Amino acid sequence: MSTSNIINPALFFADDNLIGDKVEKSVRRMKDLKGIFQDEAAFLQIQEEKLVYEVSSFLPVKEGTPGGLYFGITYLYPGKVGDEYFMTKGHFHANIDRAEFYWGLKGEGMLIFMDEQRKVWAERMFPGSLHYIPGGIAHRVANTGNQMLSFGACWPSDAGHNYEEIAQNGFACRLVDRNGVPNLI
Ligand code: M6P
Ligand code: ZN
């Protein structure tokens, strides 16, 4: 094989940053998270343009393609709305049986799971933690620390996002700060 078949990768990491021409970025601000947090008065006190999280993703195939994989890094800012930690919107997969991996890169947080019977549990996230999210399980991440939480994700390109269920009924438990300790209540 000649060396002309050897090329550089299209993507690479610098620390927890995903770098490459095809990396897409999206942001979620406070105003995009209306109805997610319990304490509406505290929510209204926070500037609606405040950044809550950003996602850098590599989506190499068209959404819905069976057999492909997507890759993302989420950067979740520290903060609270009342006593509830900043968190991602959370979702079931539209194709509900599709699974996903999350893994902790920087900071500390909690991955909150909820099954279709609304049973909730959580796993601590920290640099090096690895989390398998089975199909049928809604998932969201809260930043329980005072620095940025970053985590990786890899999911099937035909998983899709179902935000409706969470927008309407939320998760059955909330992760709140009780004297500096995260509590799932
Ligand atoms: C991870 C993946 C993405 C997801 C993102 C933010 O990177 O699970 O699919 O979009 O986190 O989470 P959410 O969509 O719940 O706001
Ligand atoms: Zn997912």
mmCIF file of C-alpha atoms and ligand atoms in Angstrom:
data_model
loop_
_atom_site.group_PDB
_atom_site.id
_atom_site.type_symbol
_atom_site.label_atom_id
_atom_site.label_comp_id
_atom_site.label_asym_id
_atom_site.label_seq_id
_atom_site.Cartn_x
_atom_site.Cartn_y
_atom_site.Cartn_z
ATOM 1 C CA MET A 1 0.000 0.000 0.000
ATOM 2 C CA SER A 2 1.438 3.415 -0.923
ATOM 3 C CA THR A 3 1.545 6.272 1.554
ATOM 4 C CA SER A 4 -0.988 8.197 -0.582
ATOM 5 C CA ASN A 5 -3.638 6.050 1.103
ATOM 6 C CA ILE A 6 -2.654 7.402 4.481
ATOM 7 C CA ILE A 7 -4.504 10.571 5.445
ATOM 8 C CA ASN A 8 -5.044 12.695 8.509
ATOM 9 C CA PRO A 9 -8.245 12.215 10.514
ATOM 10 C CA ALA A 10 -11.102 14.622 9.812
ATOM 11 C CA LEU A 11 -11.629 15.212 13.528
ATOM 12 C CA PHE A 12 -9.498 15.496 16.602
ATOM 13 C CA PHE A 13 -9.563 16.572 20.219
ATOM 14 C CA ALA A 14 -7.701 19.421 21.828
ATOM 15 C CA ASP A 15 -8.461 18.924 25.503
ATOM 16 C CA ASP A 16 -12.257 18.490 25.541
ATOM 17 C CA ASN A 17 -12.772 20.495 22.313
ATOM 18 C CA LEU A 18 -13.896 18.671 19.206
ATOM 19 C CA ILE A 19 -12.128 20.132 16.168
ATOM 20 C CA GLY A 20 -12.811 19.572 12.499
ATOM 21 C CA ASP A 21 -14.379 21.246 9.449
ATOM 22 C CA LYS A 22 -17.598 19.298 9.832
ATOM 23 C CA VAL A 23 -18.195 20.014 13.514
ATOM 24 C CA GLU A 24 -21.583 21.700 14.045
ATOM 25 C CA LYS A 25 -22.318 23.871 17.062
ATOM 26 C CA SER A 26 -25.607 24.532 18.781
ATOM 27 C CA VAL A 27 -26.465 26.517 21.881
ATOM 28 C CA ARG A 28 -29.237 26.413 24.459
ATOM 29 C CA ARG A 29 -29.984 29.603 26.348
ATOM 30 C CA MET A 30 -32.244 30.201 29.334
ATOM 31 C CA LYS A 31 -35.075 31.218 26.980
ATOM 32 C CA ASP A 32 -34.871 27.822 25.251
ATOM 33 C CA LEU A 33 -35.497 26.044 28.563
ATOM 34 C CA LYS A 34 -38.851 27.538 29.573
ATOM 35 C CA GLY A 35 -40.905 25.156 31.706
ATOM 36 C CA ILE A 36 -37.956 22.865 32.424
ATOM 37 C CA PHE A 37 -37.147 24.171 35.906
ATOM 38 C CA GLN A 38 -39.491 24.038 38.907
ATOM 39 C CA ASP A 39 -38.968 27.533 40.324
ATOM 40 C CA GLU A 40 -40.525 29.877 37.754
ATOM 41 C CA ALA A 41 -39.852 33.023 39.810
ATOM 42 C CA ALA A 42 -36.144 32.135 40.036
ATOM 43 C CA PHE A 43 -36.142 31.330 36.292
ATOM 44 C CA LEU A 44 -37.476 34.800 35.458
ATOM 45 C CA GLN A 45 -34.705 36.425 37.538
ATOM 46 C CA ILE A 46 -32.052 35.016 35.199
ATOM 47 C CA GLN A 47 -31.250 36.807 31.912
ATOM 48 C CA GLU A 48 -33.023 34.976 29.115
ATOM 49 C CA GLU A 49 -29.932 35.166 26.877
ATOM 50 C CA LYS A 50 -27.750 33.416 29.469
ATOM 51 C CA LEU A 51 -25.996 30.401 27.987
ATOM 52 C CA VAL A 52 -26.861 27.138 29.713
ATOM 53 C CA TYR A 53 -25.176 24.634 27.397
ATOM 54 C CA GLU A 54 -23.501 24.220 24.037
ATOM 55 C CA VAL A 55 -23.097 21.117 21.923
ATOM 56 C CA SER A 56 -20.369 20.431 19.347
ATOM 57 C CA SER A 57 -21.411 17.544 17.178
ATOM 58 C CA PHE A 58 -20.254 15.491 14.241
ATOM 59 C CA LEU A 59 -23.256 14.185 12.290
ATOM 60 C CA PRO A 60 -21.685 12.355 9.347
ATOM 61 C CA VAL A 61 -24.923 10.976 7.836
ATOM 62 C CA LYS A 62 -28.449 12.301 7.294
ATOM 63 C CA GLU A 63 -30.664 12.228 10.415
ATOM 64 C CA GLY A 64 -32.681 9.013 10.407
ATOM 65 C CA THR A 65 -30.122 6.928 8.498
ATOM 66 C CA PRO A 66 -30.125 3.404 9.928
ATOM 67 C CA GLY A 67 -26.719 2.029 10.902
ATOM 68 C CA GLY A 68 -24.868 5.350 11.282
ATOM 69 C CA LEU A 69 -23.497 6.944 14.430
ATOM 70 C CA TYR A 70 -23.461 10.508 15.751
ATOM 71 C CA PHE A 71 -20.927 12.004 18.126
ATOM 72 C CA GLY A 72 -21.238 15.051 20.366
ATOM 73 C CA ILE A 73 -19.612 16.924 23.205
ATOM 74 C CA THR A 74 -21.909 18.909 25.504
ATOM 75 C CA TYR A 75 -20.591 21.833 27.582
ATOM 76 C CA LEU A 76 -22.978 22.517 30.460
ATOM 77 C CA TYR A 77 -22.373 25.703 32.466
ATOM 78 C CA PRO A 78 -22.521 25.668 36.267
ATOM 79 C CA GLY A 79 -25.487 27.386 37.881
ATOM 80 C CA LYS A 80 -28.840 26.884 39.519
ATOM 81 C CA VAL A 81 -32.425 27.985 39.046
ATOM 82 C CA GLY A 82 -33.534 28.296 42.674
ATOM 83 C CA ASP A 83 -32.052 25.153 44.201
ATOM 84 C CA GLU A 84 -32.194 23.136 40.958
ATOM 85 C CA TYR A 85 -28.941 22.628 39.051
ATOM 86 C CA PHE A 86 -28.539 23.748 35.435
ATOM 87 C CA MET A 87 -29.405 20.780 33.240
ATOM 88 C CA THR A 88 -30.042 19.679 29.687
ATOM 89 C CA LYS A 89 -33.612 19.505 28.347
ATOM 90 C CA GLY A 90 -33.506 15.726 28.355
ATOM 91 C CA HIS A 91 -35.214 13.406 25.917
ATOM 92 C CA PHE A 92 -36.400 9.948 25.013
ATOM 93 C CA HIS A 93 -35.244 8.823 21.591
ATOM 94 C CA ALA A 94 -37.895 9.194 18.882
ATOM 95 C CA ASN A 95 -36.989 5.650 17.892
ATOM 96 C CA ILE A 96 -37.476 4.653 21.501
ATOM 97 C CA ASP A 97 -35.396 1.467 21.565
ATOM 98 C CA ARG A 98 -32.168 3.212 20.499
ATOM 99 C CA ALA A 99 -29.362 3.288 23.102
ATOM 100 C CA GLU A 100 -26.576 5.840 23.696
ATOM 101 C CA PHE A 101 -23.246 6.209 25.497
ATOM 102 C CA TYR A 102 -22.358 9.262 27.597
ATOM 103 C CA TRP A 103 -18.990 9.774 29.280
ATOM 104 C CA GLY A 104 -17.624 12.406 31.613
ATOM 105 C CA LEU A 105 -14.774 14.637 30.390
ATOM 106 C CA LYS A 106 -14.525 17.585 32.800
ATOM 107 C CA GLY A 107 -16.326 18.783 35.889
ATOM 108 C CA GLU A 108 -18.888 16.916 37.917
ATOM 109 C CA GLY A 109 -22.521 16.182 37.411
ATOM 110 C CA MET A 110 -25.281 13.678 37.401
ATOM 111 C CA LEU A 111 -26.848 11.700 34.576
ATOM 112 C CA ILE A 112 -30.543 11.294 35.370
ATOM 113 C CA PHE A 113 -32.438 8.389 33.828
ATOM 114 C CA MET A 114 -36.203 7.808 33.639
ATOM 115 C CA ASP A 115 -37.936 4.729 32.250
ATOM 116 C CA GLU A 116 -41.347 4.661 30.566
ATOM 117 C CA GLN A 117 -43.007 3.851 33.922
ATOM 118 C CA ARG A 118 -41.454 7.137 35.170
ATOM 119 C CA LYS A 119 -39.035 5.411 37.535
ATOM 120 C CA VAL A 120 -36.008 7.730 38.014
ATOM 121 C CA TRP A 121 -32.405 7.048 39.028
ATOM 122 C CA ALA A 122 -29.070 8.782 38.518
ATOM 123 C CA GLU A 123 -25.362 8.098 38.039
ATOM 124 C CA ARG A 124 -22.569 10.407 39.125
ATOM 125 C CA MET A 125 -20.559 11.863 36.218
ATOM 126 C CA PHE A 126 -16.899 12.788 36.530
ATOM 127 C CA PRO A 127 -13.849 12.764 34.234
ATOM 128 C CA GLY A 128 -13.579 9.178 33.004
ATOM 129 C CA SER A 129 -17.063 8.002 34.010
ATOM 130 C CA LEU A 130 -18.808 5.956 31.299
ATOM 131 C CA HIS A 131 -22.575 5.554 31.082
ATOM 132 C CA TYR A 132 -24.651 3.213 28.967
ATOM 133 C CA ILE A 133 -28.156 4.557 28.360
ATOM 134 C CA PRO A 134 -30.345 1.638 27.278
ATOM 135 C CA GLY A 135 -33.172 2.087 24.769
ATOM 136 C CA GLY A 136 -36.479 3.238 26.252
ATOM 137 C CA ILE A 137 -34.822 5.438 28.878
ATOM 138 C CA ALA A 138 -35.091 9.243 28.961
ATOM 139 C CA HIS A 139 -31.820 10.970 29.861
ATOM 140 C CA ARG A 140 -30.720 14.394 31.030
ATOM 141 C CA VAL A 141 -27.564 15.746 32.681
ATOM 142 C CA ALA A 142 -27.243 18.232 35.558
ATOM 143 C CA ASN A 143 -24.077 20.148 36.459
ATOM 144 C CA THR A 144 -23.641 19.737 40.234
ATOM 145 C CA GLY A 145 -20.242 21.433 40.408
ATOM 146 C CA ASN A 146 -19.010 25.001 40.163
ATOM 147 C CA GLN A 147 -17.073 24.625 36.914
ATOM 148 C CA MET A 148 -18.118 23.708 33.374
ATOM 149 C CA LEU A 149 -19.222 20.091 32.976
ATOM 150 C CA SER A 150 -18.300 18.564 29.634
ATOM 151 C CA PHE A 151 -19.323 15.119 28.485
ATOM 152 C CA GLY A 152 -19.175 13.047 25.336
ATOM 153 C CA ALA A 153 -22.071 11.260 23.670
ATOM 154 C CA CYS A 154 -22.389 8.688 20.906
ATOM 155 C CA TRP A 155 -25.802 7.692 19.574
ATOM 156 C CA PRO A 156 -27.372 6.058 16.505
ATOM 157 C CA SER A 157 -28.195 8.344 13.578
ATOM 158 C CA ASP A 158 -31.749 6.967 13.535
ATOM 159 C CA ALA A 159 -32.385 7.579 17.268
ATOM 160 C CA GLY A 160 -33.918 11.056 16.935
ATOM 161 C CA HIS A 161 -35.064 13.193 19.863
ATOM 162 C CA ASN A 162 -38.481 13.096 21.502
ATOM 163 C CA TYR A 163 -38.659 16.228 23.682
ATOM 164 C CA GLU A 164 -42.491 16.259 23.839
ATOM 165 C CA GLU A 165 -42.925 13.775 26.661
ATOM 166 C CA ILE A 166 -40.447 15.656 28.887
ATOM 167 C CA ALA A 167 -41.827 19.083 27.907
ATOM 168 C CA GLN A 168 -45.324 17.948 28.947
ATOM 169 C CA ASN A 169 -44.672 15.811 32.034
ATOM 170 C CA GLY A 170 -41.065 16.521 33.021
ATOM 171 C CA PHE A 171 -39.014 13.942 34.878
ATOM 172 C CA ALA A 172 -40.643 12.323 37.948
ATOM 173 C CA CYS A 173 -37.760 13.596 40.167
ATOM 174 C CA ARG A 174 -35.688 16.776 40.338
ATOM 175 C CA LEU A 175 -32.036 17.128 41.259
ATOM 176 C CA VAL A 176 -31.726 19.871 43.858
ATOM 177 C CA ASP A 177 -29.022 21.275 46.098
ATOM 178 C CA ARG A 178 -29.673 20.549 49.790
ATOM 179 C CA ASN A 179 -26.918 22.189 51.878
ATOM 180 C CA GLY A 180 -24.368 21.696 49.108
ATOM 181 C CA VAL A 181 -25.336 18.069 48.416
ATOM 182 C CA PRO A 182 -27.242 16.913 45.294
ATOM 183 C CA ASN A 183 -30.540 15.250 46.202
ATOM 184 C CA LEU A 184 -32.945 13.505 43.813
ATOM 185 C CA ILE A 185 -36.402 14.382 45.146
HETATM 186 C C1 M6P B 1 -25.805 14.882 23.936
HETATM 187 C C2 M6P B 1 -26.602 14.010 22.987
HETATM 188 C C3 M6P B 1 -27.387 14.857 22.019
HETATM 189 C C4 M6P B 1 -28.217 15.887 22.768
HETATM 190 C C5 M6P B 1 -27.329 16.736 23.692
HETATM 191 C C6 M6P B 1 -28.098 17.755 24.538
HETATM 192 O O1 M6P B 1 -24.780 15.513 23.237
HETATM 193 O O2 M6P B 1 -27.501 13.200 23.713
HETATM 194 O O3 M6P B 1 -28.240 14.029 21.241
HETATM 195 O O4 M6P B 1 -28.950 16.702 21.878
HETATM 196 O O5 M6P B 1 -26.637 15.845 24.582
HETATM 197 O O6 M6P B 1 -29.174 17.146 25.241
HETATM 198 P P1 M6P B 1 -30.688 17.554 24.951
HETATM 199 O O7 M6P B 1 -30.964 17.209 23.504
HETATM 200 O O8 M6P B 1 -31.471 16.695 25.903
HETATM 201 O O9 M6P B 1 -30.833 18.992 25.212
HETATM 202 ZN ZN ZN B 2 -30.120 10.701 23.589
#
